[in-house]
Structure formats: structure tokens, C-alpha cells
Amino acid sequence: MIAGNWKMHLGPAEARTFLEGLSLGDVPAQQELLIFPPSVTLASLVADPSRPARVQVGIQNIHWEDQGAFTGEVSAGMAAEVGATFALIGHSERRHVFGETDEEVSLKVTAAYRHGLVPVVCVGETLEERRAGRVDEVILRQLDAALSAFPAQGRVLLAYEPVWAIGTGETATPQDASAAHATLRRRLTDALGVAKAREVAILYGGSVKPANAAELLDATDVDGVLVGGASLDPESFARIASAGS
Ligand code: PEP
């Protein structure tokens, strides 16, 4: 899975230009592709005739309630209505800039399932937490909160995104990524059993670019990448998507 998180970039007109420049000729057919545009771009990106059918679309954030007096928020049902099929939940910018808690992440996972959206749950430690040797403790606490909302059936993806590597140009080494992914995989196996845990793709995110995508995608236990800045340019997104071949 190669997923692009556009954050607060690319409104509808720029998204159209992105699609016009997107050429997936070198991207292996089995590679799943996904874009998380801003909410206002979601409907037009889904409906754009130049969107390749294999490029799926998700929402960057949802509220856990279906409707109500929550100014500025968008519900999972609304996102599904305009064609989103995935929901990014617990991105580090939501956690650290907007103060989202583990409990809210859990409620959002439940809301996503209620409306048929596949949650992509983000976990990751800050630099301070890494320096204090708390990587496993932090990412397992974040995973456990989300796990409490997993239904018996249903797809889910995880994204390990060390906060210190997001938008900074710093990337985790493939070994660091593999170690964190193995920790998450062990917990998934304990909680869900071997077969179901194996179905959960774990993406790495944090300054992934065409130049480092191949080594990260080749790393043990890394099932894909979640890309921020480098997903804004169609050529660089396509180069990352073809790096895992
Ligand atoms: C992200 O937004 O999830 C991300 C990983 O950003 P960047 O690739 O820019 O570090």
C-alpha cells in the first residue's frame, strides 16, 4: 500500500492538475494506492474522470459522532457518502497539534467501522520519548487504545510514523522501522491471533521520498508507506509507488 497524505494542501483545482500529471505506467498492478486529500477536495477527487480507478480515496480525519453541533467537523458517514473508503485516524498532527487523545482515536475507529470506512491508525513516538527508550511503550499504548475498537471482522491498517521523522527530512532507518513494526505485529498477534494479525498491513511514514522509498519498502515487516510532502507531486508519488516492485 502506498498512501499519500496531502494534509492541508491541494484544493479541488490543484487536485485536478495532480491527476492530469499522474502516470502509473511503472507501478506494479498489485500495488494498492490511496490518497487522503483535504475534506473539501474529497468529492471532486472521487468523481474526477481522470482519477485512475486503482487510486482509492480516504478522509484525513473524522469526528466520532454521526452528526451534531460540532462546528468544523466532518463525520464518517458524510465522508462515505461522497466516496471515501478509508479514514486516517490519530495522525501525529491530530494528536500533537490538536490534542487528540487515545480515547478519541478509539471512538473514531468505531465510527469508521460503523460507516464502512477502513481505518488507517497512526502511532508513533516523539524524539523525547525515543531518547528516553520509550518507543515500544508509547506505540503499544496507542495501538491498544485503537485495538479496543477493532471488530471481529473488518480491515484495518496501521501506520508507524515516528513524530520526529514527519516533515523534517529525518527518516527512521529501515532497521528502526522494522523493529517498531515487529513490536506492533507481536501485539496484533497476541490480540487477534496469527491469521488476522497477518492481514493487518503496517505502513511506515516519515519523510519518505523517491530516494529512500525502496529501502524502506524492502525492510522486514514494512507493508507499505504513508507519504506526506512527497505525495503532493504526481511524479514523485508515482516513483515511490514503483519503488516497491
Ligand atoms: C505524514 O504526513 O503522514 C508524513 C509522513 O509526512 P512526511 O512524509 O512529509 O514526513
PDB file of C-alpha atoms and ligand atoms in Angstrom:
ATOM      1  CA  MET A   1       0.000   0.000   0.000  1.00  0.00           C
ATOM      2  CA  ILE A   2       1.319   3.410  -0.998  1.00  0.00           C
ATOM      3  CA  ALA A   3      -0.738   6.118   0.689  1.00  0.00           C
ATOM      4  CA  GLY A   4      -0.397   9.876   0.231  1.00  0.00           C
ATOM      5  CA  ASN A   5      -1.459  12.297   2.964  1.00  0.00           C
ATOM      6  CA  TRP A   6      -1.932  15.684   1.359  1.00  0.00           C
ATOM      7  CA  LYS A   7      -2.561  17.398   4.720  1.00  0.00           C
ATOM      8  CA  MET A   8      -3.814  20.995   4.123  1.00  0.00           C
ATOM      9  CA  HIS A   9      -2.597  21.096   0.527  1.00  0.00           C
ATOM     10  CA  LEU A  10      -4.240  20.761  -2.898  1.00  0.00           C
ATOM     11  CA  GLY A  11      -7.746  22.151  -3.199  1.00  0.00           C
ATOM     12  CA  PRO A  12     -10.043  20.834  -5.959  1.00  0.00           C
ATOM     13  CA  ALA A  13      -8.340  22.702  -8.841  1.00  0.00           C
ATOM     14  CA  GLU A  14      -4.824  21.663  -7.803  1.00  0.00           C
ATOM     15  CA  ALA A  15      -6.008  18.089  -7.272  1.00  0.00           C
ATOM     16  CA  ARG A  16      -7.260  18.029 -10.873  1.00  0.00           C
ATOM     17  CA  THR A  17      -3.822  19.171 -12.027  1.00  0.00           C
ATOM     18  CA  PHE A  18      -2.244  16.426  -9.865  1.00  0.00           C
ATOM     19  CA  LEU A  19      -4.356  13.753 -11.576  1.00  0.00           C
ATOM     20  CA  GLU A  20      -3.509  15.133 -15.016  1.00  0.00           C
ATOM     21  CA  GLY A  21       0.173  14.693 -14.185  1.00  0.00           C
ATOM     22  CA  LEU A  22      -0.154  11.232 -12.628  1.00  0.00           C
ATOM     23  CA  SER A  23       1.261   8.439 -14.719  1.00  0.00           C
ATOM     24  CA  LEU A  24       1.142   4.960 -13.173  1.00  0.00           C
ATOM     25  CA  GLY A  25       2.674   3.035 -16.079  1.00  0.00           C
ATOM     26  CA  ASP A  26       5.653   1.822 -13.998  1.00  0.00           C
ATOM     27  CA  VAL A  27       3.645   0.996 -10.882  1.00  0.00           C
ATOM     28  CA  PRO A  28       3.088  -2.748 -10.429  1.00  0.00           C
ATOM     29  CA  ALA A  29      -0.563  -3.745 -10.810  1.00  0.00           C
ATOM     30  CA  GLN A  30      -0.711  -5.321  -7.328  1.00  0.00           C
ATOM     31  CA  GLN A  31       0.387  -2.083  -5.615  1.00  0.00           C
ATOM     32  CA  GLU A  32      -2.563  -0.544  -3.756  1.00  0.00           C
ATOM     33  CA  LEU A  33      -2.703   3.256  -3.991  1.00  0.00           C
ATOM     34  CA  LEU A  34      -4.541   5.639  -1.708  1.00  0.00           C
ATOM     35  CA  ILE A  35      -4.775   9.407  -1.323  1.00  0.00           C
ATOM     36  CA  PHE A  36      -6.026  11.397   1.653  1.00  0.00           C
ATOM     37  CA  PRO A  37      -6.965  14.850   0.284  1.00  0.00           C
ATOM     38  CA  PRO A  38      -8.388  17.745   2.321  1.00  0.00           C
ATOM     39  CA  SER A  39     -12.124  17.239   3.016  1.00  0.00           C
ATOM     40  CA  VAL A  40     -13.177  19.925   0.526  1.00  0.00           C
ATOM     41  CA  THR A  41     -11.302  18.087  -2.241  1.00  0.00           C
ATOM     42  CA  LEU A  42     -12.684  14.636  -1.419  1.00  0.00           C
ATOM     43  CA  ALA A  43     -15.871  14.613  -3.522  1.00  0.00           C
ATOM     44  CA  SER A  44     -14.316  16.088  -6.655  1.00  0.00           C
ATOM     45  CA  LEU A  45     -11.275  13.800  -6.449  1.00  0.00           C
ATOM     46  CA  VAL A  46     -13.531  10.739  -6.186  1.00  0.00           C
ATOM     47  CA  ALA A  47     -15.658  11.902  -9.132  1.00  0.00           C
ATOM     48  CA  ASP A  48     -12.808  13.120 -11.353  1.00  0.00           C
ATOM     49  CA  PRO A  49     -12.836  11.093 -14.587  1.00  0.00           C
ATOM     50  CA  SER A  50      -9.041  11.281 -14.794  1.00  0.00           C
ATOM     51  CA  ARG A  51      -8.621   9.517 -11.411  1.00  0.00           C
ATOM     52  CA  PRO A  52      -7.314   6.021 -12.153  1.00  0.00           C
ATOM     53  CA  ALA A  53      -9.742   3.507 -10.608  1.00  0.00           C
ATOM     54  CA  ARG A  54      -6.874   1.965  -8.634  1.00  0.00           C
ATOM     55  CA  VAL A  55      -6.268   5.223  -6.761  1.00  0.00           C
ATOM     56  CA  GLN A  56      -8.521   4.970  -3.717  1.00  0.00           C
ATOM     57  CA  VAL A  57      -9.544   7.984  -1.659  1.00  0.00           C
ATOM     58  CA  GLY A  58      -9.762   8.463   2.100  1.00  0.00           C
ATOM     59  CA  ILE A  59     -10.520  11.214   4.593  1.00  0.00           C
ATOM     60  CA  GLN A  60      -7.753  12.648   6.805  1.00  0.00           C
ATOM     61  CA  ASN A  61      -9.849  12.885   9.966  1.00  0.00           C
ATOM     62  CA  ILE A  62     -13.390  12.160  11.130  1.00  0.00           C
ATOM     63  CA  HIS A  63     -15.496  13.038  14.126  1.00  0.00           C
ATOM     64  CA  TRP A  64     -16.771  10.094  16.194  1.00  0.00           C
ATOM     65  CA  GLU A  65     -20.373  11.285  16.240  1.00  0.00           C
ATOM     66  CA  ASP A  66     -22.583  10.917  13.163  1.00  0.00           C
ATOM     67  CA  GLN A  67     -23.954  14.465  13.359  1.00  0.00           C
ATOM     68  CA  GLY A  68     -24.432  17.315  15.781  1.00  0.00           C
ATOM     69  CA  ALA A  69     -23.220  20.683  16.952  1.00  0.00           C
ATOM     70  CA  PHE A  70     -19.540  20.141  16.138  1.00  0.00           C
ATOM     71  CA  THR A  71     -18.591  23.178  14.067  1.00  0.00           C
ATOM     72  CA  GLY A  72     -15.903  22.468  11.521  1.00  0.00           C
ATOM     73  CA  GLU A  73     -16.050  18.684  11.863  1.00  0.00           C
ATOM     74  CA  VAL A  74     -16.939  16.005   9.294  1.00  0.00           C
ATOM     75  CA  SER A  75     -18.495  12.645  10.163  1.00  0.00           C
ATOM     76  CA  ALA A  76     -17.522   9.219   8.845  1.00  0.00           C
ATOM     77  CA  GLY A  77     -20.957   8.862   7.231  1.00  0.00           C
ATOM     78  CA  MET A  78     -20.524  12.129   5.322  1.00  0.00           C
ATOM     79  CA  ALA A  79     -17.101  11.044   4.077  1.00  0.00           C
ATOM     80  CA  ALA A  80     -18.509   7.673   2.965  1.00  0.00           C
ATOM     81  CA  GLU A  81     -21.410   9.413   1.215  1.00  0.00           C
ATOM     82  CA  VAL A  82     -19.020  11.299  -1.085  1.00  0.00           C
ATOM     83  CA  GLY A  83     -16.982   8.191  -1.832  1.00  0.00           C
ATOM     84  CA  ALA A  84     -14.231   7.926   0.766  1.00  0.00           C
ATOM     85  CA  THR A  85     -13.351   4.317   1.559  1.00  0.00           C
ATOM     86  CA  PHE A  86     -10.555   4.848   4.127  1.00  0.00           C
ATOM     87  CA  ALA A  87     -10.138   7.125   7.161  1.00  0.00           C
ATOM     88  CA  LEU A  88      -6.797   8.261   8.555  1.00  0.00           C
ATOM     89  CA  ILE A  89      -7.102   8.231  12.335  1.00  0.00           C
ATOM     90  CA  GLY A  90      -4.747   9.508  15.019  1.00  0.00           C
ATOM     91  CA  HIS A  91      -2.206  11.166  12.726  1.00  0.00           C
ATOM     92  CA  SER A  92       0.523  12.748  14.837  1.00  0.00           C
ATOM     93  CA  GLU A  93      -0.568  16.233  13.765  1.00  0.00           C
ATOM     94  CA  ARG A  94      -4.053  15.455  15.094  1.00  0.00           C
ATOM     95  CA  ARG A  95      -2.552  14.140  18.330  1.00  0.00           C
ATOM     96  CA  HIS A  96       0.120  16.775  18.897  1.00  0.00           C
ATOM     97  CA  VAL A  97      -1.278  19.920  17.235  1.00  0.00           C
ATOM     98  CA  PHE A  98      -4.966  19.377  18.024  1.00  0.00           C
ATOM     99  CA  GLY A  99      -4.620  17.404  21.257  1.00  0.00           C
ATOM    100  CA  GLU A 100      -6.382  14.235  20.096  1.00  0.00           C
ATOM    101  CA  THR A 101      -6.335  11.546  22.786  1.00  0.00           C
ATOM    102  CA  ASP A 102      -6.081   7.737  22.627  1.00  0.00           C
ATOM    103  CA  GLU A 103      -9.706   7.582  23.735  1.00  0.00           C
ATOM    104  CA  GLU A 104     -10.816   9.790  20.838  1.00  0.00           C
ATOM    105  CA  VAL A 105      -8.811   7.629  18.439  1.00  0.00           C
ATOM    106  CA  SER A 106     -10.701   4.601  19.706  1.00  0.00           C
ATOM    107  CA  LEU A 107     -14.073   6.355  19.237  1.00  0.00           C
ATOM    108  CA  LYS A 108     -13.071   7.369  15.704  1.00  0.00           C
ATOM    109  CA  VAL A 109     -12.117   3.786  14.816  1.00  0.00           C
ATOM    110  CA  THR A 110     -15.590   2.677  15.938  1.00  0.00           C
ATOM    111  CA  ALA A 111     -17.198   5.467  13.862  1.00  0.00           C
ATOM    112  CA  ALA A 112     -15.187   4.486  10.783  1.00  0.00           C
ATOM    113  CA  TYR A 113     -16.390   0.872  11.001  1.00  0.00           C
ATOM    114  CA  ARG A 114     -19.954   1.990  11.573  1.00  0.00           C
ATOM    115  CA  HIS A 115     -19.871   3.621   8.137  1.00  0.00           C
ATOM    116  CA  GLY A 116     -17.807   1.054   6.263  1.00  0.00           C
ATOM    117  CA  LEU A 117     -14.576   3.070   6.171  1.00  0.00           C
ATOM    118  CA  VAL A 118     -11.270   1.222   6.583  1.00  0.00           C
ATOM    119  CA  PRO A 119      -9.314   2.873   9.410  1.00  0.00           C
ATOM    120  CA  VAL A 120      -5.626   3.622   8.934  1.00  0.00           C
ATOM    121  CA  VAL A 121      -4.498   4.144  12.533  1.00  0.00           C
ATOM    122  CA  CYS A 122      -1.301   6.127  13.084  1.00  0.00           C
ATOM    123  CA  VAL A 123       1.037   5.550  16.012  1.00  0.00           C
ATOM    124  CA  GLY A 124       4.473   6.923  16.745  1.00  0.00           C
ATOM    125  CA  GLU A 125       6.778   8.310  19.389  1.00  0.00           C
ATOM    126  CA  THR A 126       8.246  11.800  19.805  1.00  0.00           C
ATOM    127  CA  LEU A 127      12.005  12.362  19.806  1.00  0.00           C
ATOM    128  CA  GLU A 128      11.930  12.857  23.563  1.00  0.00           C
ATOM    129  CA  GLU A 129      10.150   9.523  24.018  1.00  0.00           C
ATOM    130  CA  ARG A 130      12.638   7.775  21.702  1.00  0.00           C
ATOM    131  CA  ARG A 131      15.599   9.247  23.614  1.00  0.00           C
ATOM    132  CA  ALA A 132      14.035   8.021  26.852  1.00  0.00           C
ATOM    133  CA  GLY A 133      13.834   4.476  25.447  1.00  0.00           C
ATOM    134  CA  ARG A 134      10.023   4.549  25.460  1.00  0.00           C
ATOM    135  CA  VAL A 135       9.267   3.699  21.808  1.00  0.00           C
ATOM    136  CA  ASP A 136       7.574   0.352  22.489  1.00  0.00           C
ATOM    137  CA  GLU A 137       5.650   1.636  25.491  1.00  0.00           C
ATOM    138  CA  VAL A 138       4.226   4.582  23.531  1.00  0.00           C
ATOM    139  CA  ILE A 139       3.301   2.811  20.312  1.00  0.00           C
ATOM    140  CA  LEU A 140       1.776  -0.149  22.176  1.00  0.00           C
ATOM    141  CA  ARG A 141      -0.305   2.171  24.347  1.00  0.00           C
ATOM    142  CA  GLN A 142      -1.576   3.915  21.192  1.00  0.00           C
ATOM    143  CA  LEU A 143      -2.216   0.579  19.471  1.00  0.00           C
ATOM    144  CA  ASP A 144      -4.046  -0.886  22.473  1.00  0.00           C
ATOM    145  CA  ALA A 145      -6.455   2.070  22.536  1.00  0.00           C
ATOM    146  CA  ALA A 146      -7.305   1.515  18.865  1.00  0.00           C
ATOM    147  CA  LEU A 147      -7.403  -2.282  19.256  1.00  0.00           C
ATOM    148  CA  SER A 148     -10.156  -1.977  21.804  1.00  0.00           C
ATOM    149  CA  ALA A 149     -12.386  -0.744  18.940  1.00  0.00           C
ATOM    150  CA  PHE A 150     -11.474  -3.405  16.356  1.00  0.00           C
ATOM    151  CA  PRO A 151     -14.448  -5.565  15.432  1.00  0.00           C
ATOM    152  CA  ALA A 152     -14.114  -9.332  14.926  1.00  0.00           C
ATOM    153  CA  GLN A 153     -14.271  -8.813  11.175  1.00  0.00           C
ATOM    154  CA  GLY A 154     -13.095  -5.846   9.172  1.00  0.00           C
ATOM    155  CA  ARG A 155      -9.971  -4.493   7.588  1.00  0.00           C
ATOM    156  CA  VAL A 156      -7.602  -2.170   9.406  1.00  0.00           C
ATOM    157  CA  LEU A 157      -4.182  -0.742   8.590  1.00  0.00           C
ATOM    158  CA  LEU A 158      -1.586   0.713  10.941  1.00  0.00           C
ATOM    159  CA  ALA A 159       0.932   3.413  10.145  1.00  0.00           C
ATOM    160  CA  TYR A 160       4.065   3.663  12.256  1.00  0.00           C
ATOM    161  CA  GLU A 161       5.077   7.304  11.987  1.00  0.00           C
ATOM    162  CA  PRO A 162       7.785   8.475  14.379  1.00  0.00           C
ATOM    163  CA  VAL A 163       6.830  12.088  15.108  1.00  0.00           C
ATOM    164  CA  TRP A 164      10.434  13.276  14.772  1.00  0.00           C
ATOM    165  CA  ALA A 165      10.531  11.991  11.182  1.00  0.00           C
ATOM    166  CA  ILE A 166       7.366  13.667   9.916  1.00  0.00           C
ATOM    167  CA  GLY A 167       8.005  16.636   7.646  1.00  0.00           C
ATOM    168  CA  THR A 168      11.539  17.019   8.992  1.00  0.00           C
ATOM    169  CA  GLY A 169      13.634  15.284   6.347  1.00  0.00           C
ATOM    170  CA  GLU A 170      14.779  12.853   9.082  1.00  0.00           C
ATOM    171  CA  THR A 171      13.872   9.256   8.261  1.00  0.00           C
ATOM    172  CA  ALA A 172      13.920   6.237  10.519  1.00  0.00           C
ATOM    173  CA  THR A 173      16.456   3.670   9.357  1.00  0.00           C
ATOM    174  CA  PRO A 174      14.931   0.554   7.796  1.00  0.00           C
ATOM    175  CA  GLN A 175      16.120  -1.273  10.964  1.00  0.00           C
ATOM    176  CA  ASP A 176      14.310   1.170  13.262  1.00  0.00           C
ATOM    177  CA  ALA A 177      11.153   0.838  11.177  1.00  0.00           C
ATOM    178  CA  SER A 178      11.363  -2.972  11.179  1.00  0.00           C
ATOM    179  CA  ALA A 179      11.886  -3.080  14.943  1.00  0.00           C
ATOM    180  CA  ALA A 180       8.817  -0.930  15.630  1.00  0.00           C
ATOM    181  CA  HIS A 181       6.728  -2.842  13.104  1.00  0.00           C
ATOM    182  CA  ALA A 182       7.730  -6.153  14.698  1.00  0.00           C
ATOM    183  CA  THR A 183       6.645  -4.823  18.094  1.00  0.00           C
ATOM    184  CA  LEU A 184       3.261  -3.848  16.660  1.00  0.00           C
ATOM    185  CA  ARG A 185       2.905  -7.164  14.830  1.00  0.00           C
ATOM    186  CA  ARG A 186       3.583  -9.139  18.032  1.00  0.00           C
ATOM    187  CA  ARG A 187       0.850  -7.234  19.867  1.00  0.00           C
ATOM    188  CA  LEU A 188      -1.558  -7.724  16.949  1.00  0.00           C
ATOM    189  CA  THR A 189      -0.828 -11.451  17.003  1.00  0.00           C
ATOM    190  CA  ASP A 190      -1.443 -11.676  20.756  1.00  0.00           C
ATOM    191  CA  ALA A 191      -4.699  -9.752  20.464  1.00  0.00           C
ATOM    192  CA  LEU A 192      -6.141 -11.023  17.195  1.00  0.00           C
ATOM    193  CA  GLY A 193      -4.443 -14.350  16.505  1.00  0.00           C
ATOM    194  CA  VAL A 194      -1.855 -15.163  13.866  1.00  0.00           C
ATOM    195  CA  ALA A 195      -4.125 -15.250  10.814  1.00  0.00           C
ATOM    196  CA  LYS A 196      -5.926 -11.957  11.422  1.00  0.00           C
ATOM    197  CA  ALA A 197      -2.766 -10.176  12.556  1.00  0.00           C
ATOM    198  CA  ARG A 198      -1.082 -11.166   9.324  1.00  0.00           C
ATOM    199  CA  GLU A 199      -3.831  -9.399   7.356  1.00  0.00           C
ATOM    200  CA  VAL A 200      -3.068  -6.053   9.007  1.00  0.00           C
ATOM    201  CA  ALA A 201      -0.744  -4.031   6.782  1.00  0.00           C
ATOM    202  CA  ILE A 202       1.691  -1.855   8.724  1.00  0.00           C
ATOM    203  CA  LEU A 203       2.869   1.208   6.795  1.00  0.00           C
ATOM    204  CA  TYR A 204       5.934   3.295   7.609  1.00  0.00           C
ATOM    205  CA  GLY A 205       5.636   7.088   7.442  1.00  0.00           C
ATOM    206  CA  GLY A 206       8.128   9.897   7.992  1.00  0.00           C
ATOM    207  CA  SER A 207       9.962  11.781   5.220  1.00  0.00           C
ATOM    208  CA  VAL A 208       9.571   9.006   2.649  1.00  0.00           C
ATOM    209  CA  LYS A 209      10.831  10.167  -0.738  1.00  0.00           C
ATOM    210  CA  PRO A 210      11.658   8.551  -4.087  1.00  0.00           C
ATOM    211  CA  ALA A 211      15.301   8.292  -2.962  1.00  0.00           C
ATOM    212  CA  ASN A 212      14.628   6.286   0.224  1.00  0.00           C
ATOM    213  CA  ALA A 213      11.353   4.507  -0.621  1.00  0.00           C
ATOM    214  CA  ALA A 214      12.879   1.289  -1.947  1.00  0.00           C
ATOM    215  CA  GLU A 215      14.983   0.544   1.153  1.00  0.00           C
ATOM    216  CA  LEU A 216      12.052   1.259   3.457  1.00  0.00           C
ATOM    217  CA  LEU A 217       9.606  -0.805   1.401  1.00  0.00           C
ATOM    218  CA  ASP A 218      12.104  -3.668   1.344  1.00  0.00           C
ATOM    219  CA  ALA A 219      12.541  -3.621   5.142  1.00  0.00           C
ATOM    220  CA  THR A 220      11.216  -6.601   7.079  1.00  0.00           C
ATOM    221  CA  ASP A 221       7.622  -6.182   8.277  1.00  0.00           C
ATOM    222  CA  VAL A 222       7.091  -2.946   6.307  1.00  0.00           C
ATOM    223  CA  ASP A 223       3.981  -3.463   4.157  1.00  0.00           C
ATOM    224  CA  GLY A 224       3.805  -0.042   2.584  1.00  0.00           C
ATOM    225  CA  VAL A 225       4.377   3.649   3.190  1.00  0.00           C
ATOM    226  CA  LEU A 226       2.365   6.707   4.197  1.00  0.00           C
ATOM    227  CA  VAL A 227       3.813   9.730   2.427  1.00  0.00           C
ATOM    228  CA  GLY A 228       3.204  13.381   3.232  1.00  0.00           C
ATOM    229  CA  GLY A 229       5.222  16.046   1.398  1.00  0.00           C
ATOM    230  CA  ALA A 230       6.464  13.804  -1.405  1.00  0.00           C
ATOM    231  CA  SER A 231       2.897  12.754  -2.294  1.00  0.00           C
ATOM    232  CA  LEU A 232       1.982  16.271  -3.434  1.00  0.00           C
ATOM    233  CA  ASP A 233       3.875  15.899  -6.675  1.00  0.00           C
ATOM    234  CA  PRO A 234       2.410  13.277  -9.032  1.00  0.00           C
ATOM    235  CA  GLU A 235       5.772  12.267 -10.428  1.00  0.00           C
ATOM    236  CA  SER A 236       7.321  11.727  -7.012  1.00  0.00           C
ATOM    237  CA  PHE A 237       4.214   9.837  -5.781  1.00  0.00           C
ATOM    238  CA  ALA A 238       4.395   7.523  -8.806  1.00  0.00           C
ATOM    239  CA  ARG A 239       8.147   6.999  -8.330  1.00  0.00           C
ATOM    240  CA  ILE A 240       7.597   5.989  -4.690  1.00  0.00           C
ATOM    241  CA  ALA A 241       4.783   3.656  -5.768  1.00  0.00           C
ATOM    242  CA  SER A 242       7.028   1.938  -8.286  1.00  0.00           C
ATOM    243  CA  ALA A 243       9.943   1.652  -5.808  1.00  0.00           C
ATOM    244  CA  GLY A 244       8.474  -1.336  -4.036  1.00  0.00           C
ATOM    245  CA  SER A 245       8.476  -3.524  -7.127  1.00  0.00           C
TER     246      SER A 245
HETATM  247  C1  PEP B   1       2.633  12.271   7.033  1.00  0.00           C
HETATM  248  O1  PEP B   1       2.044  13.334   6.905  1.00  0.00           O
HETATM  249  O2  PEP B   1       1.996  11.285   7.425  1.00  0.00           O
HETATM  250  C2  PEP B   1       4.048  12.202   6.707  1.00  0.00           C
HETATM  251  C3  PEP B   1       4.670  11.064   6.877  1.00  0.00           C
HETATM  252  O3  PEP B   1       4.639  13.345   6.231  1.00  0.00           O
HETATM  253  P1  PEP B   1       6.092  13.485   5.535  1.00  0.00           P
HETATM  254  O4  PEP B   1       6.197  12.360   4.509  1.00  0.00           O
HETATM  255  O5  PEP B   1       6.077  14.819   4.873  1.00  0.00           O
HETATM  256  O6  PEP B   1       7.120  13.333   6.589  1.00  0.00           O
END
